[in-house]
Short mmCIF file of C-alpha atoms and ligand atoms in Angstrom, two decimals:
data_model
loop_
_atom_site.label_atom_id
_atom_site.label_comp_id
_atom_site.label_asym_id
_atom_site.label_seq_id
_atom_site.Cartn_x
_atom_site.Cartn_y
_atom_site.Cartn_z
CA MET E 1251 118.24 108.26 102.46
CA VAL E 1252 121.34 106.11 103.84
CA ASP E 1253 121.28 102.04 104.32
CA SER E 1254 123.06 102.83 108.17
CA THR E 1255 124.07 99.19 106.94
CA VAL E 1256 126.87 99.78 104.59
CA LYS E 1257 130.43 101.50 105.11
CA ASN E 1258 132.41 102.65 103.07
CA VAL E 1259 132.42 100.17 100.62
CA THR E 1260 133.41 101.79 97.38
CA LEU E 1261 131.40 100.74 93.90
CA ASN E 1262 134.99 98.88 92.90
CA ARG E 1263 134.55 96.57 95.83
CA PHE E 1264 130.89 96.88 95.46
CA LEU E 1265 131.06 95.54 91.95
CA VAL E 1266 133.82 92.74 92.70
CA GLN E 1267 131.26 91.63 95.92
CA CYS E 1268 128.36 91.05 93.24
CA GLN E 1269 131.25 89.24 91.26
CA ASP E 1270 132.16 87.07 93.19
CA ARG E 1271 128.78 85.91 94.74
CA CYS E 1272 127.94 84.92 90.03
CA PRO E 1273 130.73 82.43 89.69
CA ALA E 1274 129.40 83.02 85.96
CA ALA E 1275 130.53 86.47 86.04
CA SER E 1276 132.90 87.28 83.29
CA GLY E 1277 133.80 90.99 84.77
CA GLU E 1278 133.46 92.19 81.22
CA LEU E 1279 129.64 93.87 83.07
CA THR E 1280 131.91 95.39 86.04
CA ARG E 1281 134.00 96.96 83.58
CA VAL E 1282 130.94 98.53 82.47
CA ILE E 1283 130.01 100.75 85.21
CA GLU E 1284 133.26 101.02 86.52
CA GLN E 1285 133.47 103.08 83.71
CA MET E 1286 130.32 105.02 84.22
CA GLY E 1287 131.19 106.03 87.80
CA VAL E 1288 134.72 107.62 85.59
CA VAL E 1289 132.14 109.42 83.37
CA GLY E 1290 130.07 110.53 86.55
CA LYS E 1291 133.12 112.31 88.21
CA ILE E 1292 133.90 113.91 85.49
CA ILE E 1293 130.77 115.62 83.98
CA SER E 1294 130.05 115.76 88.16
CA GLY E 1295 133.71 117.84 88.22
CA TYR E 1296 132.53 120.37 85.19
CA MET E 1297 129.21 120.49 85.97
CA ARG E 1298 130.23 122.63 89.05
CA ARG E 1299 131.81 124.90 87.55
CA ALA E 1300 129.75 125.06 84.30
CA ALA E 1301 129.82 128.63 84.55
CA LEU E 1302 133.54 129.44 84.95
CA GLU E 1303 134.55 126.78 81.95
CA GLY E 1304 132.20 128.91 79.06
CA LEU E 1305 129.69 125.82 78.92
CA VAL E 1306 126.82 127.11 79.82
CA GLY E 1307 125.02 128.00 76.39
CA LEU E 1308 123.52 127.14 73.25
CA THR E 1309 126.46 126.01 70.99
CA GLY E 1310 123.52 127.39 67.78
CA ARG E 1311 123.47 123.77 66.53
CA THR E 1312 120.41 121.78 66.93
CA ASN E 1313 120.02 117.93 66.94
CA VAL E 1314 118.66 114.80 65.13
CA GLN E 1315 115.87 115.74 67.48
CA ASP E 1316 115.61 119.06 66.32
CA GLU E 1317 115.98 120.69 69.38
CA LYS E 1318 118.90 123.73 70.69
CA VAL E 1319 121.47 121.94 71.54
CA GLN E 1320 123.04 122.92 74.86
CA LYS E 1321 127.29 123.63 75.21
CA PHE E 1322 126.84 120.79 78.05
CA ASP E 1323 124.56 118.27 76.40
CA GLU E 1324 127.96 118.60 73.38
CA PHE E 1325 129.69 118.30 76.26
CA GLY E 1326 128.51 115.13 78.32
CA ASN E 1327 128.02 113.58 74.54
CA ALA E 1328 131.81 113.82 74.18
CA VAL E 1329 133.22 112.53 77.48
CA PHE E 1330 130.45 109.47 77.35
CA VAL E 1331 131.94 108.32 73.78
CA GLU E 1332 135.17 109.15 74.82
CA SER E 1333 135.33 107.29 78.08
CA PHE E 1334 133.56 104.36 75.79
CA ASP E 1335 135.67 104.08 72.79
CA TYR E 1336 138.80 103.16 74.43
CA VAL E 1337 136.59 100.01 76.96
CA ASP E 1338 137.41 97.06 73.75
CA ILE E 1339 134.08 95.25 75.73
CA VAL E 1340 131.92 98.00 73.91
CA GLY E 1341 130.87 97.64 70.56
CA ALA E 1342 128.94 100.87 70.02
CA ILE E 1343 127.64 103.64 71.25
CA VAL E 1344 123.94 104.95 70.90
CA SER E 1345 123.38 108.66 72.39
CA GLU E 1346 120.81 110.95 72.38
CA GLU E 1347 123.09 114.29 70.87
CA LEU E 1348 123.74 111.43 68.12
CA GLU E 1349 121.88 110.63 65.02
CA ASN E 1350 123.69 107.21 64.25
CA PRO E 1351 125.30 104.70 66.82
CA VAL E 1352 129.25 105.02 67.06
CA ILE E 1353 131.16 102.09 66.02
CA SER E 1354 133.65 101.56 69.11
CA SER E 1355 137.55 102.44 67.57
CA SER E 1356 138.37 98.25 68.09
CA GLN E 1357 136.06 97.86 64.96
CA GLY E 1358 137.65 94.73 64.47
CA ARG E 1359 136.55 93.35 67.40
CA TYR E 1360 132.79 93.84 67.72
CA GLY E 1361 133.04 93.64 71.72
CA LYS E 1362 130.25 92.97 73.21
CA TYR E 1363 127.77 95.04 74.79
CA VAL E 1364 126.24 98.18 73.26
CA VAL E 1365 126.19 101.34 75.48
CA LEU E 1366 123.25 103.49 74.72
CA ILE E 1367 123.15 107.29 77.01
CA ASP E 1368 121.13 110.58 77.17
CA PRO E 1369 123.88 112.06 78.53
CA ILE E 1370 122.41 114.89 80.17
CA ASP E 1371 118.83 115.24 81.34
CA GLY E 1372 117.20 118.15 81.82
CA SER E 1373 118.79 120.61 79.53
CA SER E 1374 116.56 123.08 80.41
CA ASN E 1375 117.76 123.06 83.91
CA LEU E 1376 121.72 123.83 82.86
CA ASP E 1377 121.62 127.54 82.49
CA VAL E 1378 119.82 128.39 85.94
CA ASP E 1379 121.81 125.55 87.96
CA CYS E 1380 119.25 123.00 88.69
CA SER E 1381 119.58 119.61 89.41
CA VAL E 1382 120.28 117.85 85.89
CA GLY E 1383 121.20 113.17 85.16
CA SER E 1384 122.78 111.10 82.46
CA ILE E 1385 121.04 107.91 81.71
CA PHE E 1386 122.57 104.62 80.89
CA SER E 1387 121.57 101.61 79.09
CA VAL E 1388 123.35 98.84 78.65
CA ARG E 1389 122.75 95.95 76.16
CA ARG E 1390 124.90 92.44 75.50
CA ILE E 1391 125.12 92.65 71.24
CA THR E 1392 123.71 89.50 69.71
CA ASP E 1393 124.17 88.57 66.32
CA SER E 1394 124.70 92.49 65.30
CA ILE E 1395 125.21 96.31 66.67
CA GLU E 1396 121.21 96.69 64.46
CA ALA E 1397 119.93 93.34 66.18
CA THR E 1398 120.92 94.08 69.71
CA LEU E 1399 118.84 97.54 69.13
CA LEU E 1400 116.16 95.97 68.37
CA GLN E 1401 115.66 94.50 71.61
CA ARG E 1402 112.48 95.12 73.42
CA GLY E 1403 113.88 96.25 77.22
CA THR E 1404 114.33 92.85 78.96
CA GLU E 1405 117.07 92.52 77.42
CA GLN E 1406 118.96 95.03 79.26
CA VAL E 1407 121.76 93.40 81.07
CA ALA E 1408 121.81 97.09 83.17
CA ALA E 1409 120.55 100.20 83.53
CA GLY E 1410 120.90 103.26 85.93
CA TYR E 1411 121.72 107.40 86.01
CA LEU E 1412 124.06 109.46 87.18
CA MET E 1413 122.58 112.88 88.90
CA TYR E 1414 124.74 116.35 89.37
CA GLY E 1415 122.20 117.84 91.96
CA PRO E 1416 123.16 119.38 95.75
CA SER E 1417 125.91 115.90 95.38
CA THR E 1418 125.85 113.52 92.71
CA HIS E 1419 124.57 110.05 92.66
CA LEU E 1420 125.25 106.47 90.63
CA VAL E 1421 122.05 104.70 90.54
CA TYR E 1422 122.48 101.43 88.90
CA THR E 1423 120.73 97.48 88.45
CA ALA E 1424 122.12 94.60 87.35
CA GLY E 1425 119.25 92.48 87.23
CA ASP E 1426 119.88 92.46 91.07
CA GLY E 1427 118.39 95.70 93.06
CA VAL E 1428 119.06 98.79 92.82
CA HIS E 1429 121.90 100.58 94.17
CA LEU E 1430 122.67 103.49 95.12
CA PHE E 1431 126.08 105.89 95.60
CA VAL E 1432 127.15 109.36 96.25
CA LEU E 1433 130.06 110.59 95.19
CA ASP E 1434 132.74 111.54 98.18
CA GLU E 1435 135.05 114.30 96.22
CA ARG E 1436 137.26 114.19 98.92
CA ILE E 1437 138.31 111.15 97.90
CA GLY E 1438 136.80 111.01 94.34
CA GLU E 1439 135.25 107.48 94.87
CA PHE E 1440 131.83 106.66 94.53
CA ILE E 1441 130.04 105.43 98.00
CA LEU E 1442 127.44 102.69 98.51
CA VAL E 1443 124.47 104.85 100.30
CA HIS E 1444 121.42 101.44 99.92
CA ARG E 1445 121.60 98.95 98.82
CA ASP E 1446 118.76 97.23 97.15
CA LEU E 1447 116.37 100.40 97.47
CA ARG E 1448 112.98 99.61 97.88
CA MET E 1449 109.76 102.12 96.16
CA PRO E 1450 107.35 102.34 98.58
CA VAL E 1451 104.24 100.38 97.14
CA GLN E 1452 102.56 103.73 96.74
CA GLY E 1453 103.08 107.08 96.76
CA LYS E 1454 102.86 110.87 97.86
CA LEU E 1455 104.10 112.12 94.76
CA LEU E 1456 102.67 113.74 91.14
CA SER E 1457 105.23 114.62 88.50
CA ALA E 1458 104.22 116.02 85.68
CA ASN E 1459 104.09 119.08 83.51
CA TRP E 1460 100.62 120.45 84.24
CA GLY E 1461 100.67 123.11 82.04
CA ASN E 1462 100.10 120.63 78.91
CA HIS E 1463 97.18 119.48 81.01
CA ALA E 1464 94.09 120.23 78.22
CA LYS E 1465 96.63 118.88 75.41
CA TRP E 1466 96.73 114.87 77.25
CA PHE E 1467 94.93 112.18 76.03
CA PRO E 1468 91.91 112.12 78.04
CA PRO E 1469 92.92 108.67 80.19
CA ALA E 1470 96.04 110.27 81.04
CA ARG E 1471 93.73 113.82 81.96
CA GLY E 1472 91.30 111.80 83.82
CA PHE E 1473 94.01 109.84 86.25
CA ALA E 1474 95.70 113.11 87.14
CA ASP E 1475 92.49 115.12 87.82
CA SER E 1476 91.36 112.27 89.84
CA LEU E 1477 94.60 112.18 91.77
CA ILE E 1478 94.42 115.91 92.88
CA ALA E 1479 90.80 115.18 93.34
CA GLN E 1480 91.87 114.37 96.37
CA GLU E 1481 90.05 110.28 96.64
CA GLU E 1482 93.44 109.80 97.75
CA GLY E 1483 96.55 110.99 98.81
CA PRO E 1484 97.27 114.08 99.37
CA TYR E 1485 99.36 113.91 96.16
CA SER E 1486 102.30 116.59 96.36
CA LEU E 1487 103.20 117.82 92.60
CA ARG E 1488 106.92 117.35 92.22
CA TYR E 1489 107.81 118.62 88.90
CA SER E 1490 111.53 119.48 88.61
CA GLY E 1491 112.19 119.49 84.87
CA ALA E 1492 114.49 116.67 84.39
CA LEU E 1493 113.10 113.04 84.73
CA VAL E 1494 116.15 111.46 86.75
CA ALA E 1495 115.80 114.14 89.96
CA ASP E 1496 111.69 113.24 89.25
CA LEU E 1497 112.16 109.83 89.70
CA HIS E 1498 115.03 110.03 92.16
CA GLN E 1499 112.45 111.48 94.88
CA ILE E 1500 110.29 108.99 93.94
CA LEU E 1501 112.01 106.66 94.43
CA HIS E 1502 112.19 106.72 98.20
CA ARG E 1503 109.21 108.74 98.68
CA GLY E 1504 106.57 107.27 95.66
CA GLY E 1505 104.39 108.03 93.37
CA ILE E 1506 104.37 108.41 89.46
CA TYR E 1507 105.80 111.09 87.24
CA PHE E 1508 104.25 110.94 83.46
CA TYR E 1509 104.80 112.40 80.34
CA PRO E 1510 101.95 110.83 78.92
CA ASP E 1511 100.63 110.67 75.13
CA GLU E 1512 99.02 114.32 73.93
CA GLN E 1513 96.65 115.68 70.94
CA LYS E 1514 99.60 117.11 68.54
CA ARG E 1515 102.06 114.34 69.91
CA PRO E 1516 100.29 111.12 70.41
CA GLN E 1517 104.10 109.58 70.41
CA GLY E 1518 104.70 111.53 73.96
CA LYS E 1519 107.86 112.86 74.08
CA LEU E 1520 110.45 110.93 75.99
CA ARG E 1521 112.58 108.20 74.02
CA LEU E 1522 112.39 104.69 74.34
CA LEU E 1523 116.04 102.98 74.23
CA TYR E 1524 118.09 105.87 76.13
CA GLU E 1525 115.68 107.70 78.84
CA CYS E 1526 112.65 104.95 79.58
CA ALA E 1527 113.51 101.33 78.80
CA PRO E 1528 116.62 102.07 81.30
CA LEU E 1529 114.90 103.78 83.54
CA ALA E 1530 111.39 101.07 83.61
CA PHE E 1531 114.31 98.44 84.28
CA LEU E 1532 115.45 100.67 87.28
CA ALA E 1533 111.98 100.86 88.59
CA GLU E 1534 110.58 97.52 88.29
CA GLN E 1535 113.68 95.91 89.80
CA ALA E 1536 112.58 98.52 92.60
CA GLY E 1537 109.61 96.84 92.81
CA GLY E 1538 107.19 99.46 91.00
CA GLY E 1539 106.73 99.73 86.77
CA ALA E 1540 106.80 101.67 83.71
CA THR E 1541 104.14 102.19 81.35
CA THR E 1542 103.47 103.75 77.86
CA GLY E 1543 99.56 103.34 79.59
CA ARG E 1544 98.25 100.56 77.05
CA MET E 1545 101.38 98.97 77.85
CA ARG E 1546 104.59 97.48 79.97
CA VAL E 1547 107.56 99.85 79.20
CA LEU E 1548 109.65 96.83 78.62
CA ASP E 1549 108.18 95.22 76.11
CA VAL E 1550 107.94 97.73 73.89
CA GLN E 1551 108.96 95.96 70.94
CA PRO E 1552 111.93 99.42 69.11
CA GLU E 1553 111.30 100.55 65.70
CA GLY E 1554 114.29 103.14 65.34
CA ILE E 1555 116.85 104.12 67.76
CA HIS E 1556 115.22 107.63 68.41
CA GLN E 1557 111.75 106.22 68.66
CA ARG E 1558 109.20 108.39 71.47
CA ILE E 1559 106.81 106.64 73.33
CA PRO E 1560 103.85 107.73 76.03
CA PHE E 1561 105.80 106.98 79.49
CA ALA E 1562 104.65 106.84 82.85
CA ILE E 1563 107.16 105.66 86.01
CA GLY E 1564 106.31 105.17 89.84
CA SER E 1565 104.49 102.55 92.08
CA SER E 1566 103.31 99.90 91.73
CA TYR E 1567 100.26 101.36 93.05
CA GLU E 1568 99.69 104.29 90.79
CA ILE E 1569 101.51 102.40 87.85
CA GLY E 1570 98.23 100.15 87.91
CA LYS E 1571 95.57 102.37 88.40
CA TYR E 1572 97.28 105.20 85.41
CA GLU E 1573 96.71 101.45 83.75
CA ARG E 1574 92.89 101.40 84.54
CA ALA E 1575 92.21 105.04 83.40
CA TYR E 1576 93.35 103.55 80.11
CA ARG E 1577 91.84 100.24 80.15
CA ASP E 1578 88.24 102.23 81.26
CA LEU E 1579 88.68 105.13 78.88
CA GLU E 1580 89.99 103.03 75.62
CA LYS E 1581 86.98 100.53 76.28
P1 FBP G 2242 116.64 116.31 77.47
O1 FBP G 2242 116.82 115.19 77.50
O2 FBP G 2242 116.11 116.95 76.66
O3 FBP G 2242 117.11 117.15 78.43
O4 FBP G 2242 114.37 115.77 77.30
C1 FBP G 2242 114.20 114.59 78.42
C2 FBP G 2242 113.27 115.91 79.68
O5 FBP G 2242 113.88 117.31 80.13
C3 FBP G 2242 112.92 114.89 81.11
O6 FBP G 2242 114.28 115.45 81.85
C4 FBP G 2242 111.79 115.93 81.90
O7 FBP G 2242 110.91 115.55 82.23
C5 FBP G 2242 111.25 116.76 80.25
O8 FBP G 2242 111.84 116.66 79.43
C6 FBP G 2242 110.71 118.16 80.30
O9 FBP G 2242 110.54 118.55 79.53
P2 FBP G 2242 108.76 119.50 79.33
O10 FBP G 2242 109.88 121.22 79.26
O11 FBP G 2242 108.51 119.52 78.53
O12 FBP G 2242 108.02 119.58 80.82
#
């Protein structure tokens, strides 16, 4: 959905305007978000040619998550690491694909920020040419990089995603609302299409891997059954295999995505630091929310960089109902 009041505002121009509006801004965060735009252009360009560039299929390796690594996972990760390694204000990069943080080559100077990434979200969609994304979070370095990574999600200074679908989107917040840009490939610029997007308070979309229904903990199952029991809604089921693509729909049409705790996976599937916390920051800035079922995702105290949590994100009405299901069923 395009906000017709904005005309040809490039990402750079928008960031500079934001900077002008807050005198305290040093321009350094602007450089980090601009660099996300550069990464988006590179990945988007190769994504469209992946089959022609021999970038489809598996590498034969498994990553720290014990997941089979796709060639494009590896490529996407390398683009992010290379693109931020020489940015002196970035002291370290944390990635879903790497066991440990990459301390940037300007080791002498720690830099000001840590960038945390899920380079390719929805990897299982790559070989079948369905939408995938990249998720990013930016944190200001406190005493040390280790201490920075153990901050709650409330301490993020910026977060967002890139979505590689029919068009390429960059969606971010720096705590001043949620802003959407589309890549105009003719001029190679991200153009603002919506500033300060607000998510509908109540929605129409239900997004979850229904195939896992029997494995879900009773609160999540009860919640899901009540939505499809037409007690309200009706809700339409939308599950693309890529969280970014599902959230993008929910940001516009409202509803809820959840990947809950399961009998055999009480911690859930999705990773707190570079999947859940950044998207939770975005959702809250758009008037929605994100929860584990038992607590606000942004209040979860991290214990490790690849920690997983149960996750639900979406419109405030559905998130409230989801938390009530946990409260009522776990009394
Ligand atoms: P990746 O970052 O490894 O792709 O994992 C996250 C994800 O792919 C989400 O984007 C998606 O919603 C979910 O996992 C799909 O999981 P499942 O195939 O179990 O439904």
